[in-house]
Coordinates of C-alpha atoms in Angstrom, one line a residue:
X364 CA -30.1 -14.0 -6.3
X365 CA -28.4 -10.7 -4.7
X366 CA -27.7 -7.9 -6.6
X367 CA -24.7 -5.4 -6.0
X368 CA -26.5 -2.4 -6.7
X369 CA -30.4 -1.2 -6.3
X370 CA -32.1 0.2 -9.1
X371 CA -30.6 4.1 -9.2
X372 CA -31.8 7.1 -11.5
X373 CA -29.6 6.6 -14.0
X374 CA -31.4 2.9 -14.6
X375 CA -34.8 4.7 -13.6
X376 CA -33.9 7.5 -16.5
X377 CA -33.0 4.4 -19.4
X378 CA -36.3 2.6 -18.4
X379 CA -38.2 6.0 -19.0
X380 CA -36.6 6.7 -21.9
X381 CA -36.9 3.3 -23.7
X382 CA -40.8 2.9 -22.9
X383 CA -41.3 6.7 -24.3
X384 CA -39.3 6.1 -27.6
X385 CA -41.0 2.6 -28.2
X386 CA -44.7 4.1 -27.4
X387 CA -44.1 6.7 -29.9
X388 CA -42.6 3.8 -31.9
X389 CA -45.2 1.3 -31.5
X390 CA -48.0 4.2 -32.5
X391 CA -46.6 4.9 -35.8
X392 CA -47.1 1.4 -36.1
X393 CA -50.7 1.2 -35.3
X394 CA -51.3 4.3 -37.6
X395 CA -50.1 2.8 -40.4
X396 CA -51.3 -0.7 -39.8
X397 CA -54.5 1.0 -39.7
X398 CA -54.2 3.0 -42.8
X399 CA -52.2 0.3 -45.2
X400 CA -53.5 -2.9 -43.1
X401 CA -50.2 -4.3 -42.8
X402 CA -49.9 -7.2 -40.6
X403 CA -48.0 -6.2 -37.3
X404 CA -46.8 -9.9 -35.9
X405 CA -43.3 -9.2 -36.9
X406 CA -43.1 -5.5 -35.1
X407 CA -44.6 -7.5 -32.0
X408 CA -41.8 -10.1 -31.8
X409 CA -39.0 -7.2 -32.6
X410 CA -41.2 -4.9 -29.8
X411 CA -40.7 -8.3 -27.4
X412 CA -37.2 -8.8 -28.4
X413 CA -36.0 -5.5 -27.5
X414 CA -37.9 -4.9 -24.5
X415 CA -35.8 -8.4 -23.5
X416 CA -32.5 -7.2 -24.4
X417 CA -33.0 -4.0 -22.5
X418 CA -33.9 -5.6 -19.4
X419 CA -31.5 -8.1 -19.7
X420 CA -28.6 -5.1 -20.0
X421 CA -30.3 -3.0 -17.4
X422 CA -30.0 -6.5 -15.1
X423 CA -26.2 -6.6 -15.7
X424 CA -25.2 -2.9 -14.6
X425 CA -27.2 -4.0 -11.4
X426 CA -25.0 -6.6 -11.2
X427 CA -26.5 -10.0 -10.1
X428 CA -24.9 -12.7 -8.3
X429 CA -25.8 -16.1 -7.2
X430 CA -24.4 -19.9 -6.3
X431 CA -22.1 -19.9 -3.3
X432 CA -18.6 -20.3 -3.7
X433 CA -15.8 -21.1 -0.6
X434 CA -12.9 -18.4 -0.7
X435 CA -9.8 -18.8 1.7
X436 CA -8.9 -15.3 2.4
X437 CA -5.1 -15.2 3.9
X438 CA -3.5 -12.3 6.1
X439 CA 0.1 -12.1 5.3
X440 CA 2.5 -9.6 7.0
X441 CA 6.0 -8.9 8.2
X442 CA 7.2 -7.3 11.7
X443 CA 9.8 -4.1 11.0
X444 CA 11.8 -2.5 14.1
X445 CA 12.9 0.8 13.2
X446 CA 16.3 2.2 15.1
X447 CA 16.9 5.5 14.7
X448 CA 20.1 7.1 16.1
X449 CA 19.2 10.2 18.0
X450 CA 22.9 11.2 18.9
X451 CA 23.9 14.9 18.7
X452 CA 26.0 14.0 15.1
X453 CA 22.1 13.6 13.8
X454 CA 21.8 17.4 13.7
X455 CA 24.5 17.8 11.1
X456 CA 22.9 19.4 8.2
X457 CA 25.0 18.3 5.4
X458 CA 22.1 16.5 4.4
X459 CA 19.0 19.2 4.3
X460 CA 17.3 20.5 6.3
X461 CA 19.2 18.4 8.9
X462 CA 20.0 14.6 8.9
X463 CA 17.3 13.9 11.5
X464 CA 14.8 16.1 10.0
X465 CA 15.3 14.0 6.9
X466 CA 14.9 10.7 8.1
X467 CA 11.7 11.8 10.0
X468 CA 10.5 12.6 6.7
X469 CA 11.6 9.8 4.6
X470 CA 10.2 7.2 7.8
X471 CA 6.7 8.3 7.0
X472 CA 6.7 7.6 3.4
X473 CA 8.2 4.0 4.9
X474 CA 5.3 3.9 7.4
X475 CA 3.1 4.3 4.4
X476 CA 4.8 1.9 1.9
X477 CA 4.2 -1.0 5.1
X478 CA 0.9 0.0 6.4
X479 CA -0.1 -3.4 6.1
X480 CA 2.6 -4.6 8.1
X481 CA 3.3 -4.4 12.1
X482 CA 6.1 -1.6 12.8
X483 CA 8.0 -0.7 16.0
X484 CA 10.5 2.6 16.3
X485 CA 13.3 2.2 18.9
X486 CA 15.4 5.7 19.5
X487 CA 18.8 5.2 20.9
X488 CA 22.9 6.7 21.4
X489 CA 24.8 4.6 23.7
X490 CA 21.6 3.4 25.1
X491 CA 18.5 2.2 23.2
X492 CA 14.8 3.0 24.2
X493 CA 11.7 1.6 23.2
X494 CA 9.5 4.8 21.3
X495 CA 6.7 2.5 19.7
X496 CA 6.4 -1.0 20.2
X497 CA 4.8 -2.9 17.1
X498 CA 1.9 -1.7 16.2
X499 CA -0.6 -1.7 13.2
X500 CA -1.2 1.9 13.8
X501 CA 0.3 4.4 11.2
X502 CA -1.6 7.5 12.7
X503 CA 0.0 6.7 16.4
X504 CA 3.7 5.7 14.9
X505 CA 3.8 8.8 12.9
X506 CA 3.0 11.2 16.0
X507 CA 6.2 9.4 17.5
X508 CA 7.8 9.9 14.6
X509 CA 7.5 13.7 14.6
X510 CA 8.3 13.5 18.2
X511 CA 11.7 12.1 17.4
X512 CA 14.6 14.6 18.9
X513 CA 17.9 14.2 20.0
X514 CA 17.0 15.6 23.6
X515 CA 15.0 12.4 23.6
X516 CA 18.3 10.5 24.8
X517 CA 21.6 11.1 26.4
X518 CA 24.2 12.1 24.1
X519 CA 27.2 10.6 25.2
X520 CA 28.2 8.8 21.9
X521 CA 26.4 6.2 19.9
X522 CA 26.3 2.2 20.2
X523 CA 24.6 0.1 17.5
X524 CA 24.6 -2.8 20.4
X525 CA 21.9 -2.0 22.9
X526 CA 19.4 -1.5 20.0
X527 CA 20.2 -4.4 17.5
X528 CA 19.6 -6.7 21.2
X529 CA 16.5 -4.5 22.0
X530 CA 14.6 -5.0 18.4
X531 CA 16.2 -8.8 18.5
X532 CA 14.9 -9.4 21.8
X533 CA 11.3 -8.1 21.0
X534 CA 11.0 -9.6 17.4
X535 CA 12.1 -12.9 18.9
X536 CA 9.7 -13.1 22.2
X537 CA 6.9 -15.1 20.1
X538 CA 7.2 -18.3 19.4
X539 CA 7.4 -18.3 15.7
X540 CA 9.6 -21.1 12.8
X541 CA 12.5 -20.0 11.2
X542 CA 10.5 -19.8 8.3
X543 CA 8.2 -16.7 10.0
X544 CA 11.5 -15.4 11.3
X545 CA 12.3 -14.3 8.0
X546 CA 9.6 -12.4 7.6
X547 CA 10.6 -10.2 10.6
X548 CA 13.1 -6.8 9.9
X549 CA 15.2 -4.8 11.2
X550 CA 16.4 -1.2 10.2
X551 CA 19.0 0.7 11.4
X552 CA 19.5 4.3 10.6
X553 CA 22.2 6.3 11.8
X554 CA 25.2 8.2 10.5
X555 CA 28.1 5.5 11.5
X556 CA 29.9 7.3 13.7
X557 CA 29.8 3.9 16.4
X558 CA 31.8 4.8 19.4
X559 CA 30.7 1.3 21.5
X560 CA 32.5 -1.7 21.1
X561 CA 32.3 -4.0 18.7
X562 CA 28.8 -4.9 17.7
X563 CA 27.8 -8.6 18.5
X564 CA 25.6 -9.4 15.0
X565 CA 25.8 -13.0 15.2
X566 CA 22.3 -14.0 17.2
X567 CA 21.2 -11.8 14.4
X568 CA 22.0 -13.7 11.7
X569 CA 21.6 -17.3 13.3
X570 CA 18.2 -16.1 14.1
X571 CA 17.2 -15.1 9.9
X572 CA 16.4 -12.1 10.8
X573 CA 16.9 -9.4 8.0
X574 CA 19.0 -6.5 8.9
X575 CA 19.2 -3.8 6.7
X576 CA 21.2 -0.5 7.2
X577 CA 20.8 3.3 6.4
X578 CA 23.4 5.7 6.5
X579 CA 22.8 9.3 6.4
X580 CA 25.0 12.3 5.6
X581 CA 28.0 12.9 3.6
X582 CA 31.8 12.3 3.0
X583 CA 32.7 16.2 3.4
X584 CA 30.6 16.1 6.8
X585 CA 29.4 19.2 8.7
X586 CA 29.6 20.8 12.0
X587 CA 26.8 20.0 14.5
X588 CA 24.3 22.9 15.6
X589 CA 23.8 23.2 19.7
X590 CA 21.6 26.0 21.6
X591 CA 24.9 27.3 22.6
X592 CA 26.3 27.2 19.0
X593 CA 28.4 24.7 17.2
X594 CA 29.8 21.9 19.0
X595 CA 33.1 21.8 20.4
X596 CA 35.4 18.9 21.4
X597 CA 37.7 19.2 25.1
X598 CA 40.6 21.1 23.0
X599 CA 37.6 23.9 22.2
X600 CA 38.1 22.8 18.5
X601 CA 34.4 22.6 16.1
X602 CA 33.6 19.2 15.8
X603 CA 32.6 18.0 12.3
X604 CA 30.8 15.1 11.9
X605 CA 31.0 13.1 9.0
X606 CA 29.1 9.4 7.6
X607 CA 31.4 6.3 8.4
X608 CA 29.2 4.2 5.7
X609 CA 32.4 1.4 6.8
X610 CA 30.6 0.4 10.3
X611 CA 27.1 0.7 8.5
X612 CA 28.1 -2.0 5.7
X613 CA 29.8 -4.0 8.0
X614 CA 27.1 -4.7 10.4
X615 CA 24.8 -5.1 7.2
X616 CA 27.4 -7.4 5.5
X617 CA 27.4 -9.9 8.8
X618 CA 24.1 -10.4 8.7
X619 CA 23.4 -11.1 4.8
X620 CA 21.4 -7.7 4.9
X621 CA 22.1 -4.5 3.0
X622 CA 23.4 -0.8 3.2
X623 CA 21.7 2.2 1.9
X624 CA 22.4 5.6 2.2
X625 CA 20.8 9.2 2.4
X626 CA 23.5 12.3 1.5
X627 CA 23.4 15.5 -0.4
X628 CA 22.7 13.4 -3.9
X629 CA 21.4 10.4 -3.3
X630 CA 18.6 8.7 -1.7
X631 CA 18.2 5.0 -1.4
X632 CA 14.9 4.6 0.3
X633 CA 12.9 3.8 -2.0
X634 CA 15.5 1.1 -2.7
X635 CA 15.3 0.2 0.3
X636 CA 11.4 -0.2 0.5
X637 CA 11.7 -2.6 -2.5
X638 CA 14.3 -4.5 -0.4
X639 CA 11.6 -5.3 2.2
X640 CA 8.9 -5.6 -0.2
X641 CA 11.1 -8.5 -1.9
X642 CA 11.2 -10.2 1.8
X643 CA 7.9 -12.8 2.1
X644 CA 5.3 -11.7 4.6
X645 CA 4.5 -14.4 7.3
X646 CA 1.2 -16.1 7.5
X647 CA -0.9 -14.6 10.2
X648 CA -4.3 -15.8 9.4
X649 CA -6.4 -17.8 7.4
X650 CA -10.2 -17.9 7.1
X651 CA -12.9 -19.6 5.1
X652 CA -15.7 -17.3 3.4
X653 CA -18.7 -17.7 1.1
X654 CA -19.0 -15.9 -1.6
X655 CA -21.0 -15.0 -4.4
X656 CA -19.6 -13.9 -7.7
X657 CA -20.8 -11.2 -9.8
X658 CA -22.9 -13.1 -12.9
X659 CA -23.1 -9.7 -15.4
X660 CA -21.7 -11.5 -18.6
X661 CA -24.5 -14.2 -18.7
X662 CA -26.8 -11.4 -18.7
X663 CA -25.1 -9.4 -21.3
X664 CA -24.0 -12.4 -23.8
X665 CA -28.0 -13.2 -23.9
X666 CA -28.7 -9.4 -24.3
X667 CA -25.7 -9.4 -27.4
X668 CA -27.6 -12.5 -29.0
X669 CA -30.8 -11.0 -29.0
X670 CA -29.4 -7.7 -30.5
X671 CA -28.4 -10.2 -33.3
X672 CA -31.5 -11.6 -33.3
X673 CA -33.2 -8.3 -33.9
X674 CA -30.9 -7.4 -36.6
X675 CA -31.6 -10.0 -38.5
X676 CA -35.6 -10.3 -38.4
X677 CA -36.3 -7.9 -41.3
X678 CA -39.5 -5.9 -41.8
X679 CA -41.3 -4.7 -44.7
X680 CA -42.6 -1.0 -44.7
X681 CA -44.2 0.6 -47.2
X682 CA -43.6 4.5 -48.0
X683 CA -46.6 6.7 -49.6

């Protein structure tokens, strides 16, 4: 027989306790056995009954286990490539403090709703780069997380192309069923404004891969914030950038994934999280353990009945 726990102070302190109590207990007893020469049997089986019972409960709190039991323990889990547009438009700040400032923020809380799960961050404009590759590690994805700028990349324009391939090309390198290529994710975040041409989605979708979009920032749009001020287009005008949600929910609606969206009112990410959580995890792992369960209520049912059992053996005492 194991036991969960050893024999602490507060079992030490009930054990004290109960054998002071009864000794005064059982010495009344003697005293008046002694003076009225009652017979004491009856106190003696009650003494026995309760010493019993509070053994029995002080063996449950320690928690006993034994027979072996086989458990199959199962490691389930889904691969997520994160794109994050890094283009110039991201440091609009129609959405506060600034739409990449945002999404850096609202990724963690991601990171931490899929911790279980194997995440990789790709940056990208009109090219895509390779920031984390998947990884199990939420402390090393969040430092490239915060390390996320839009001097990371060249800022000539954005193209959702080079990093749909990228993330499709790295989540379909193993060799894995159709069935576990469900399980695999991608999301892209970005604020629409796709200047490549035409986005190929259609490996994505033959493949089952998930895709799921995220637009950030608003109808009304903003101007963009450089070192040497706001940004200007070749006529010297401000440029204002503003969320094309169309080229967002069109790749999304290709693949059979979904759009969501960040602006000034509304925030979809936790919809979004739900989204993936919906999505079954692939089976990584399966593994055969013994086990012991934890055997506390056959202790304490025999403790109750012998509680009852005390109740109902009644004693006669006599008062001078």
């Amino acid at each position: 027989m194991n036991w969960a726990y050893s024999i602490d102070t507060f079992e030490i302190i009930l054990l004290v306790l109960f054998a002071l109590f009864y000794l005064l207990y059982v010495i009344r007893l003697a005293r008046i056995k002694a003076k009225l020469n009652i017979p004491i049997s009856k106190w003696l089986i009650k003494f026995s009954i309760r010493s019993l019972y509070v053994a029995l409960i002080i063996a449950a709190l320690l928690g006993p286990s034994f027979g072996e039991t086989k458990r199959e323990i199962k490691s389930v889990g889904k691969d997520i490539f994160v794109c994050v547009d890094l283009s110039e438009s991201m440091n609009a700040f129609d959405v506060q403090p600034t739409r990449l400032e945002k999404v850096k923020f609202e990724l963690k809380n991601i990171v931490e709703a899929f911790s279980s799960d194997r995440i990789g961050l790709i940056m990208f404009s009109n090219e895509a780069f390779m920031q984390c590759p998947l990884t199990y590690d939420n402390n090393a994805l969040n430092l490239f997380i915060q390390a996320l700028s839009t001097n990371l990349v060249p800022n000539s324009g954005t193209d959702f192309g080079p990093p749909l391939r990228m993330a499709l090309k790295k989540l379909t390198s193993e060799e894995s069923s159709v069935t576990q290529q469900k399980s695999k994710i991608i999301v892209l975040i970005s604020d629409g404004e796709d200047f490549g041409e035409e986005t190929e989605t259609e490996e994505i979708e033959s493949s089952g891969i998930k895709l799921f979009t995220l637009g950030v920032g608003t109808e009304r749009g903003s101007k963009i914030q450089t070192r040497r001020g706001f940004k200007k287009n070749n006529k010297g005008e401000e440029v204002v950038s503003r969320l094309n949600d169309r080229s967002l929910k069109k790749v999304a609606s290709d693949t059979g994934g979904k759009y969501f969206e960040i602006n000034a009112s509304r925030n979809d990410v936790e919809r979004l999280i739900n989204s993936i959580n919906d999505i079954e995890g692939e089976l990584r792992d399966a593994k055969q353990l013994d086990s012991k369960d934890n055997k506390y209520f056959y202790f304490l049912i025999l403790a109750l009945v012998l509680m009852l059992c005390d109740a109902m053996i009644g004693v006669k005492v006599i008062r001078i």
